[in-house]
PDB file of C-alpha atoms in Angstrom:
ATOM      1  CA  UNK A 272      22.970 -13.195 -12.522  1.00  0.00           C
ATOM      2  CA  UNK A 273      23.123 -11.050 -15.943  1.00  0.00           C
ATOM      3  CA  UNK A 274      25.523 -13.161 -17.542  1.00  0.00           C
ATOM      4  CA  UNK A 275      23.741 -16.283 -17.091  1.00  0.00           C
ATOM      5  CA  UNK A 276      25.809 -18.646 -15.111  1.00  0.00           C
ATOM      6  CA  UNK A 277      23.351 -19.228 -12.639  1.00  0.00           C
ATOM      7  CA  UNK A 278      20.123 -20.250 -14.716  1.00  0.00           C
ATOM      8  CA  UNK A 279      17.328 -18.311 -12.363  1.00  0.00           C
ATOM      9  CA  UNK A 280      15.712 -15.325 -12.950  1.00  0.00           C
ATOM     10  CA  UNK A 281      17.137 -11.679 -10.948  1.00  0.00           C
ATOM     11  CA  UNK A 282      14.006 -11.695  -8.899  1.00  0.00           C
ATOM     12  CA  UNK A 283      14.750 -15.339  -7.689  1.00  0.00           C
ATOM     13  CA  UNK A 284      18.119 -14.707  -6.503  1.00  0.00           C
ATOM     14  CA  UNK A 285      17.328 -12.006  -4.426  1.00  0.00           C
ATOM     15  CA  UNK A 286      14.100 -13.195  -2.876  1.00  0.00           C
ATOM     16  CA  UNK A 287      16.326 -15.892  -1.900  1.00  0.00           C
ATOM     17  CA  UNK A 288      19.305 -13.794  -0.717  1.00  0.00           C
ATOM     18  CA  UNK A 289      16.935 -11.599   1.109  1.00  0.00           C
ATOM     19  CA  UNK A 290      14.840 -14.673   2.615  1.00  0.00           C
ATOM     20  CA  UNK A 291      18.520 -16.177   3.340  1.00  0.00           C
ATOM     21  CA  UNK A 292      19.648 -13.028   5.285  1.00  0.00           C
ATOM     22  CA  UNK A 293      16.777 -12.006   6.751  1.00  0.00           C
ATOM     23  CA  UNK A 294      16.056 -14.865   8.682  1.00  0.00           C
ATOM     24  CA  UNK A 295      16.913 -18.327   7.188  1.00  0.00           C
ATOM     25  CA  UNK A 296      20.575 -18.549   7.519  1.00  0.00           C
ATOM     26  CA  UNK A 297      19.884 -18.262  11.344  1.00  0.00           C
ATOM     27  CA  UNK A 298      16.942 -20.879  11.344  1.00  0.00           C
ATOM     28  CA  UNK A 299      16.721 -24.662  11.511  1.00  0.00           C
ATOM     29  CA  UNK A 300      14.113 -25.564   9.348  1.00  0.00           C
ATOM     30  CA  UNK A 301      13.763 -28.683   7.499  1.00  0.00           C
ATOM     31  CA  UNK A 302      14.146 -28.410   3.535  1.00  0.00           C
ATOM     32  CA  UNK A 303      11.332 -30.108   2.755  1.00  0.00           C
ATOM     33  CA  UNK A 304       9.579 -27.819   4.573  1.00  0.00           C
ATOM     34  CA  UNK A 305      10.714 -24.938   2.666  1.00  0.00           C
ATOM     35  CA  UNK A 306      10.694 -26.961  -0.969  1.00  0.00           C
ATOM     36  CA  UNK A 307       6.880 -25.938  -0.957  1.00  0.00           C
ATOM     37  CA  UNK A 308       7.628 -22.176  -0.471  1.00  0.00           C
ATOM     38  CA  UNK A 309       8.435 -20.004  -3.321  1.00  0.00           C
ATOM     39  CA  UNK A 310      11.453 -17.706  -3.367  1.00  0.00           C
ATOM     40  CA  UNK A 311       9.158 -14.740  -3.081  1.00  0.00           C
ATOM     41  CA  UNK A 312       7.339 -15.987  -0.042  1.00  0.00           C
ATOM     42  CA  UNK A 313      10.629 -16.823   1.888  1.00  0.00           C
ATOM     43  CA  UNK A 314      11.546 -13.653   1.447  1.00  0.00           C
ATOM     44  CA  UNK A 315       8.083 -12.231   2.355  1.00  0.00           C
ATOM     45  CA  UNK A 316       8.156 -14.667   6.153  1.00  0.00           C
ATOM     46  CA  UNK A 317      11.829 -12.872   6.864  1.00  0.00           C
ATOM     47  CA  UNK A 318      10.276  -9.055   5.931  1.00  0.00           C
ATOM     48  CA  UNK A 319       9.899  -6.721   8.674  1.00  0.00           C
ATOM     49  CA  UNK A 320       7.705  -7.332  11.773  1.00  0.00           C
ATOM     50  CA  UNK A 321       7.125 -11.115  10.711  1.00  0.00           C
ATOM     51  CA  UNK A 322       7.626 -13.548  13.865  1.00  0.00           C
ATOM     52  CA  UNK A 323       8.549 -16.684  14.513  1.00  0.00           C
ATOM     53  CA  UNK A 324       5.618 -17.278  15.571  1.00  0.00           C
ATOM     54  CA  UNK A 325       3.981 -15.981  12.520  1.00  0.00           C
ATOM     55  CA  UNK A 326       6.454 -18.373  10.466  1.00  0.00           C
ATOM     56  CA  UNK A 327       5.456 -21.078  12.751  1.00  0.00           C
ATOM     57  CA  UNK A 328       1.949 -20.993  11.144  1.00  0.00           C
ATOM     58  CA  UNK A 329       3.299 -21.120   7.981  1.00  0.00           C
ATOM     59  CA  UNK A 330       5.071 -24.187   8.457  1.00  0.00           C
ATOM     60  CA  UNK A 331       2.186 -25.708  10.275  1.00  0.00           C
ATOM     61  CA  UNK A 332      -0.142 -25.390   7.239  1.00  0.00           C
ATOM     62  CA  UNK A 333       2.903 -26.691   5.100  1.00  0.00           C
ATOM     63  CA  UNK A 334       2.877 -29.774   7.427  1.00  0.00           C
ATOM     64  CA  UNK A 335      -0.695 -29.932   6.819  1.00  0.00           C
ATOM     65  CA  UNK A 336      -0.201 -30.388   2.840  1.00  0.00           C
ATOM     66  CA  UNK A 337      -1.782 -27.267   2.891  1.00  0.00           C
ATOM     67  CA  UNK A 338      -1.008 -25.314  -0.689  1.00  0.00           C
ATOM     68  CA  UNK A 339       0.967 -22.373   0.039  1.00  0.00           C
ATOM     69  CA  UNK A 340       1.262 -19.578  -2.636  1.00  0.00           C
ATOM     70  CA  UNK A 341       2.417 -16.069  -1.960  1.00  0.00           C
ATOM     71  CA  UNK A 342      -1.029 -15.234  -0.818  1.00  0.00           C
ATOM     72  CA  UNK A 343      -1.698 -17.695   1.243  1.00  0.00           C
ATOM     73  CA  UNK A 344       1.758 -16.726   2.982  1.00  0.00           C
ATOM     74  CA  UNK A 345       1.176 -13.538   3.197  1.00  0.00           C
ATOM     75  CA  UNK A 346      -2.055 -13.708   4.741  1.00  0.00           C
ATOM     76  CA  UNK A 347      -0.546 -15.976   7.225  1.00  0.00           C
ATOM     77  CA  UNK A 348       1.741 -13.613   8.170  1.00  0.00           C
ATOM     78  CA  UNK A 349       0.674  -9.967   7.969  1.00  0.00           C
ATOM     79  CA  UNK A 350      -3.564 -10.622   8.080  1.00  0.00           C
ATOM     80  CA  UNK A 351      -5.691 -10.446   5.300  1.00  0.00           C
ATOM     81  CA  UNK A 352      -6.491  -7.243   4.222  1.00  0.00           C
ATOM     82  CA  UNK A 353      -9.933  -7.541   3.220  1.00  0.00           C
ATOM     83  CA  UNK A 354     -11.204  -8.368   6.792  1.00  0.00           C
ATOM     84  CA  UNK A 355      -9.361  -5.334   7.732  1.00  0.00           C
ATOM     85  CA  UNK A 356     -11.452  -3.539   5.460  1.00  0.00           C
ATOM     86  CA  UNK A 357     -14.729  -4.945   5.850  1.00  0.00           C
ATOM     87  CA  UNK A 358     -14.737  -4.271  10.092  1.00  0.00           C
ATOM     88  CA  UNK A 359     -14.168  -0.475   8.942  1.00  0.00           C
ATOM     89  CA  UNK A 360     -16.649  -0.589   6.854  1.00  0.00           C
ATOM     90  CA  UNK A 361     -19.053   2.874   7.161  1.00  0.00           C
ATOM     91  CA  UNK A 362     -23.030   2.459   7.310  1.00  0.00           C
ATOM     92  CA  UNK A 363     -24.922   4.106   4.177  1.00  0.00           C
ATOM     93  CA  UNK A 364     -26.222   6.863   6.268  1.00  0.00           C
ATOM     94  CA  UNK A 365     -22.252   7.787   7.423  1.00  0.00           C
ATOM     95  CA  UNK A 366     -21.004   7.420   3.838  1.00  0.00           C
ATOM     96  CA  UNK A 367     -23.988   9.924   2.839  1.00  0.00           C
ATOM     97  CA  UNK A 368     -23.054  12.119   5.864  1.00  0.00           C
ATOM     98  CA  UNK A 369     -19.114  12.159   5.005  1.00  0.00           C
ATOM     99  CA  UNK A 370     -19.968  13.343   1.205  1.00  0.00           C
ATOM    100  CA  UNK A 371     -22.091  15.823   2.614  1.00  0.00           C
ATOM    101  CA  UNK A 372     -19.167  17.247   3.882  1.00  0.00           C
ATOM    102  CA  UNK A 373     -16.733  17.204   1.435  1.00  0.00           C
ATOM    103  CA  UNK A 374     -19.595  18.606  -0.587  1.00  0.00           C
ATOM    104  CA  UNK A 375     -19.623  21.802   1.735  1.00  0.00           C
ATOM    105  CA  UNK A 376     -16.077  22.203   1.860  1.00  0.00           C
ATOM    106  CA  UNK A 377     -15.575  21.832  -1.736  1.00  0.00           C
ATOM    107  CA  UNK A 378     -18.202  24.632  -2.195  1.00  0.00           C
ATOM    108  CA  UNK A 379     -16.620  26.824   0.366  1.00  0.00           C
ATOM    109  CA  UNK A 380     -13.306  26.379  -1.743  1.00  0.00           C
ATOM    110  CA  UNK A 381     -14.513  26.778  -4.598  1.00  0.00           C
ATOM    111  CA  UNK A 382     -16.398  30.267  -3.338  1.00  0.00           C
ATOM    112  CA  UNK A 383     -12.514  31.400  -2.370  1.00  0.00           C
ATOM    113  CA  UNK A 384     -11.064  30.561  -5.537  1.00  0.00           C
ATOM    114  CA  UNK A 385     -14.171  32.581  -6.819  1.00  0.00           C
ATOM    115  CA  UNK A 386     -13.294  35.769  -4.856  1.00  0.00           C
ATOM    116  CA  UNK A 387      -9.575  35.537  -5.405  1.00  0.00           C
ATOM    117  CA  UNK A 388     -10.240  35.546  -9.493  1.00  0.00           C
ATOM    118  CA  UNK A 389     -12.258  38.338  -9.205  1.00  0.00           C
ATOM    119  CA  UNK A 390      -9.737  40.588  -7.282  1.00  0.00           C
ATOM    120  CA  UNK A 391      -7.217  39.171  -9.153  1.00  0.00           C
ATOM    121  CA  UNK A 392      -9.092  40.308 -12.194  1.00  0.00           C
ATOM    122  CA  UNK A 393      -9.569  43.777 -10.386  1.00  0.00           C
ATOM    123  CA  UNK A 394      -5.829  44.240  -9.914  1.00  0.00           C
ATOM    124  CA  UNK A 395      -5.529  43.211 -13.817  1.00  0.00           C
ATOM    125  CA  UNK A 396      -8.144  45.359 -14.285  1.00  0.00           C
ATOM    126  CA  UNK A 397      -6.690  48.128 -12.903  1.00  0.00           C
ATOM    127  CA  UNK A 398      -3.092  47.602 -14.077  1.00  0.00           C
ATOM    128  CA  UNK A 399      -4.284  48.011 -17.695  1.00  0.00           C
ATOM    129  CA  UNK A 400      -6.224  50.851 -17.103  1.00  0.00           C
ATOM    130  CA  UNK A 401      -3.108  52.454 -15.261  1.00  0.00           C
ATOM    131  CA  UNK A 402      -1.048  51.835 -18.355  1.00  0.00           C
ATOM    132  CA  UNK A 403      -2.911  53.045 -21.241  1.00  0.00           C
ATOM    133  CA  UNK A 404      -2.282  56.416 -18.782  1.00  0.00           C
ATOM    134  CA  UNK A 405       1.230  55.974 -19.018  1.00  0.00           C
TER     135      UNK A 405
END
């Protein structure tokens, strides 16, 4: 890849080794079904936990004529996030409760902290006194 004799970029090469090894070289699938996928989405359909089934939809929206970009893959495939997000969602009044808390267990560090420094300043305290004695 670094010297030049292939003429793609590093990334290229190994979303397409990885796509290749993951789960292509075992798979039928028509190329020009995967001549609309980017190098970077093959590789994301053969990542971890992905499905044939989960490729199937892929393909489907492909057949479609269905744009397919690395997002639209990936959503495809592992869910969207942001509906994730938006069903766990907290009401205003549990946000407001939830700060509440951290605010009283922020003070009630903040009060140790306080007592540690001033024994630590005791001991200090102490120790200086002890060796102007000495």
């Amino acid at each position: 890849m670094k010297s030049g004799a292939i003429n793609c970029s590093e990334r290229f090469a190994i979303d397409l080794v990885s796509a290749y090894t993951n789960w292509l070289g075992g798979s039928d699938i028509d190329d020009n079904m995967l001549a609309s996928l980017t190098p970077r989405s093959l590789a994301l359909m053969g990542s971890k936990g992905v499905t044939d089934k989960e490729r199937q939809k892929v393909f489907e929206a492909v057949g479609n004529g269905e744009r397919m970009t690395e997002a639209a893959v990936r959503s495809l495939v592992k869910g969207s996030k942001k509906k994730a997000s938006k069903s766990s969602q907290k009401s205003e009044s549990e946000k407001i409760k939830s700060l509440k808390e951290k605010i009283e267990t922020y003070k009630k560090v903040i009060n140790n902290l306080q007592d540690e420094n001033k024994k630590l300043s005791k001991l200090l305290s102490n120790r200086e006194k002890i060796e102007s004695l000495v």
